[in-house]
PDB file of C-alpha atoms in Angstrom:
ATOM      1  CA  UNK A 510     137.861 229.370 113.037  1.00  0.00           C
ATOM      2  CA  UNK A 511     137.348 232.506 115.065  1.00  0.00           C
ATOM      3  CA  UNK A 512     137.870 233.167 118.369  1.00  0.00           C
ATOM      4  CA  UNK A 513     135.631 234.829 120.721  1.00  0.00           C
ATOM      5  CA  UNK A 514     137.560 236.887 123.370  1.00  0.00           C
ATOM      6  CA  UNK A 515     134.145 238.438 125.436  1.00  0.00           C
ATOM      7  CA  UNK A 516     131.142 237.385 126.520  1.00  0.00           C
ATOM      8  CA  UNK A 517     129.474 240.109 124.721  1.00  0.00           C
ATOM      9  CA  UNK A 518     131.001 238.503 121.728  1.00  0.00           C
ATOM     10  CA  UNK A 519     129.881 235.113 122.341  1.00  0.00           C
ATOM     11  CA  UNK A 520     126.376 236.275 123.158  1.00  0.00           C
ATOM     12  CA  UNK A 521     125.923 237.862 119.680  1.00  0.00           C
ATOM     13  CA  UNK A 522     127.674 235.032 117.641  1.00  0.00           C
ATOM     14  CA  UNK A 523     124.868 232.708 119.609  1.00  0.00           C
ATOM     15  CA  UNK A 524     122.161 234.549 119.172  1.00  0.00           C
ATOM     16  CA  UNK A 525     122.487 234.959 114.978  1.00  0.00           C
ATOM     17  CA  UNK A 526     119.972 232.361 113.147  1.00  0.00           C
ATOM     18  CA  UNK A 527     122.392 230.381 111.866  1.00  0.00           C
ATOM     19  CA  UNK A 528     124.000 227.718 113.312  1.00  0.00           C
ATOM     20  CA  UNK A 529     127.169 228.092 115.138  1.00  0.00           C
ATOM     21  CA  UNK A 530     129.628 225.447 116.286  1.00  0.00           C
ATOM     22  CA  UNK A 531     131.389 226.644 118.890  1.00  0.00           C
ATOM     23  CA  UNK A 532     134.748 224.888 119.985  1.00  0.00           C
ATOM     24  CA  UNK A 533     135.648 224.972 124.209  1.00  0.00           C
ATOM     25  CA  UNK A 534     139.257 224.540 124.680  1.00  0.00           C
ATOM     26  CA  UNK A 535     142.270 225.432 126.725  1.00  0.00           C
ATOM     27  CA  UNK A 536     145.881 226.103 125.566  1.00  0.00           C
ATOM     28  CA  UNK A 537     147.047 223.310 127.915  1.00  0.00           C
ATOM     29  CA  UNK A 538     144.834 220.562 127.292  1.00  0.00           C
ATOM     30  CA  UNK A 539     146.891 217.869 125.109  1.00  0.00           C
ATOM     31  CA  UNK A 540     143.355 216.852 123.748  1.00  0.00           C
ATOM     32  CA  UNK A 541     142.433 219.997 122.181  1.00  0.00           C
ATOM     33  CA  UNK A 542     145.711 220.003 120.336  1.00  0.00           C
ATOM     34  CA  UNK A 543     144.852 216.605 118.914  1.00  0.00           C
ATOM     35  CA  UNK A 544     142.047 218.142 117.653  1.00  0.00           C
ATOM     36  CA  UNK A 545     143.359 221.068 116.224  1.00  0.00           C
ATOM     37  CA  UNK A 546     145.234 218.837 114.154  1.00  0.00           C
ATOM     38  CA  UNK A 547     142.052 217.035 112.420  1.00  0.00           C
ATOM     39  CA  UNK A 548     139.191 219.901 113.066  1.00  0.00           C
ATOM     40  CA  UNK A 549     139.996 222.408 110.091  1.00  0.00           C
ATOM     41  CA  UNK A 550     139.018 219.673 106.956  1.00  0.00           C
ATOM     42  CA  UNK A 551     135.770 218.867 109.121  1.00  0.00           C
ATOM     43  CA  UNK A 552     134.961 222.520 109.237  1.00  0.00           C
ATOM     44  CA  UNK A 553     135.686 222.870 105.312  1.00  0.00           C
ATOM     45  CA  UNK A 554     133.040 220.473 105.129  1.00  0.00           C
ATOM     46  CA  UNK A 555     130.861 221.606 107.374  1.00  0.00           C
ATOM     47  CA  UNK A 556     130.218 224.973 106.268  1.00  0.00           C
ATOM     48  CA  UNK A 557     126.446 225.400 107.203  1.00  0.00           C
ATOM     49  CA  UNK A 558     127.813 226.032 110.494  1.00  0.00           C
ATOM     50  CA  UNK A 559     129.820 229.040 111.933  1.00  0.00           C
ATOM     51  CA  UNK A 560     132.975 227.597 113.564  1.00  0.00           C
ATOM     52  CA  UNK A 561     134.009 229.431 116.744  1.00  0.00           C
ATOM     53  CA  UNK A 562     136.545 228.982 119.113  1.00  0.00           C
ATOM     54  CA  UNK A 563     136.579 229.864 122.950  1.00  0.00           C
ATOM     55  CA  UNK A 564     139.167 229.614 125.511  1.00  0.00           C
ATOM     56  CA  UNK A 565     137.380 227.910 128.701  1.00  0.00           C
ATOM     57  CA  UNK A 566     139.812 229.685 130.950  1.00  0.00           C
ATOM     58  CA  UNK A 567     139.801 233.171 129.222  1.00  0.00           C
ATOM     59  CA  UNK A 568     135.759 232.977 129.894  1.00  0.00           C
ATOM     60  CA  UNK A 569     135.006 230.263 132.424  1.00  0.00           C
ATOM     61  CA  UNK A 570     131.338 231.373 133.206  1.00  0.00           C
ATOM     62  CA  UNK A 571     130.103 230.818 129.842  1.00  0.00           C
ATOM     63  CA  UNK A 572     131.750 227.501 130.165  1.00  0.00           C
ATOM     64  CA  UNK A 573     130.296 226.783 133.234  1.00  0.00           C
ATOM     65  CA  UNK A 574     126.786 228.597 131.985  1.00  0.00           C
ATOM     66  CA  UNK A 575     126.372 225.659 129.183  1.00  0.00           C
ATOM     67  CA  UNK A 576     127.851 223.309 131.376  1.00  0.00           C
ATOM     68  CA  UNK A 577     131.172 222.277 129.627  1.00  0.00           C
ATOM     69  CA  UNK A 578     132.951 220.380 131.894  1.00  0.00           C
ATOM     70  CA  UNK A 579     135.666 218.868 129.932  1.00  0.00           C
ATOM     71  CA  UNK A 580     137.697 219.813 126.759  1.00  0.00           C
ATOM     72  CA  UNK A 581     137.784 219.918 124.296  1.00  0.00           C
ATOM     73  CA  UNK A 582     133.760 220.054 124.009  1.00  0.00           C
ATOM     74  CA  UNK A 583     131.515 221.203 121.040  1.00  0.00           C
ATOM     75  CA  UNK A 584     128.343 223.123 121.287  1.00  0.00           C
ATOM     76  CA  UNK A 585     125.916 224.186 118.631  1.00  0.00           C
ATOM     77  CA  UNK A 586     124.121 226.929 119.230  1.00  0.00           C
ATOM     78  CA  UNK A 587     121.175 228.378 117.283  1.00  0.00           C
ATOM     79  CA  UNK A 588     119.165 231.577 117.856  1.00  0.00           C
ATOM     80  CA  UNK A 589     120.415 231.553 121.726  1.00  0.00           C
ATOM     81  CA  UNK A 590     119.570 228.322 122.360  1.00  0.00           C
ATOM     82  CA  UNK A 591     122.011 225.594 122.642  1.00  0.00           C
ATOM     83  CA  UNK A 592     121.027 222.667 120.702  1.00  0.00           C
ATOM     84  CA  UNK A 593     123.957 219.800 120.920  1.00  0.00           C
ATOM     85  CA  UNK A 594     126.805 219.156 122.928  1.00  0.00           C
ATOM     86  CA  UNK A 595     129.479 217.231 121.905  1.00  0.00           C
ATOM     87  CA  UNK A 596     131.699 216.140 125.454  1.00  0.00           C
ATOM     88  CA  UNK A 597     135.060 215.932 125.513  1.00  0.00           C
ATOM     89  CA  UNK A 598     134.751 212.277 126.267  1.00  0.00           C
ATOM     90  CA  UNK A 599     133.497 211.616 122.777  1.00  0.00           C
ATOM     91  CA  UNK A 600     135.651 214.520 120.955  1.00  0.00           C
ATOM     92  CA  UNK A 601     138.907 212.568 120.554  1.00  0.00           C
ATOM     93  CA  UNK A 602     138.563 211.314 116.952  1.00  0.00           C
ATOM     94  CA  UNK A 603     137.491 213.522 113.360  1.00  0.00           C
ATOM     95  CA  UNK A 604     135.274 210.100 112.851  1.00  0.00           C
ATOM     96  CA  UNK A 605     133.453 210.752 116.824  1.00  0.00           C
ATOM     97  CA  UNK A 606     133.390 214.674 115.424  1.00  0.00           C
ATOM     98  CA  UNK A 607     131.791 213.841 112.017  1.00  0.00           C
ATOM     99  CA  UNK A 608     129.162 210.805 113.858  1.00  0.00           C
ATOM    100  CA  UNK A 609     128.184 213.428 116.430  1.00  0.00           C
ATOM    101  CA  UNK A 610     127.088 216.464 113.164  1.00  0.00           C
ATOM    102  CA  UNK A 611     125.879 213.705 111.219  1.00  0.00           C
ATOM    103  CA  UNK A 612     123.667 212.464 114.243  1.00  0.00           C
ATOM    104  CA  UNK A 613     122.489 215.829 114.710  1.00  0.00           C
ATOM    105  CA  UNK A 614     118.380 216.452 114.491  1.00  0.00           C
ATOM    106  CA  UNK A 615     117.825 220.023 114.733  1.00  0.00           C
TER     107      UNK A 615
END
């Protein structure tokens, strides 16, 4: 998964035609380390999506922008427009992970 470091960067990797997944997080948050530990597999299998990363507190107005209010949160972007969100309250499991991109109708 690759990181984005500038908001330059995250407003090209958005506005590509395919799909991204991009994954708010913090280095402190205890959550987002539980889902380091079970995200990689799901991305293996998920490969018709980009998998980003983005440090909420490195870039807190793009956070705030798409309205991420919790972490760890996952949002899909396609062609600049946001398309799911995926709130931290139901991002603490690979199963809640895999229900919310098999849910997914865009």
């Amino acid at each position: 998964m690759q990181t984005i470091t500038t908001a330059k960067q995250f407003d090209d990797i958005i506005n590509e035609p395919s799909r991204s997944v991009i994954k708010f997080q913090a280095g402190w948050c205890p959550d987002c380390r539980v889902m380091d530990m079970f995200i990689e597999p799901i991305t293996e299998d998920y490969d018709q999506y980009e998998w980003y990363d983005v440090d909420r507190d490195v870039l807190p107005e793009i956070a705030e922008k798409y309205d991420v209010m919790g972490i760890p949160s996952l949002l899909i972007f396609e062609n600049g427009e946001k398309k799911a969100h995926l709130h931290s309250a139901n991002a603490k499991s690979p199963e809640q992970v895999i229900d919310f991109l098999e849910g997914l109708t865009i």
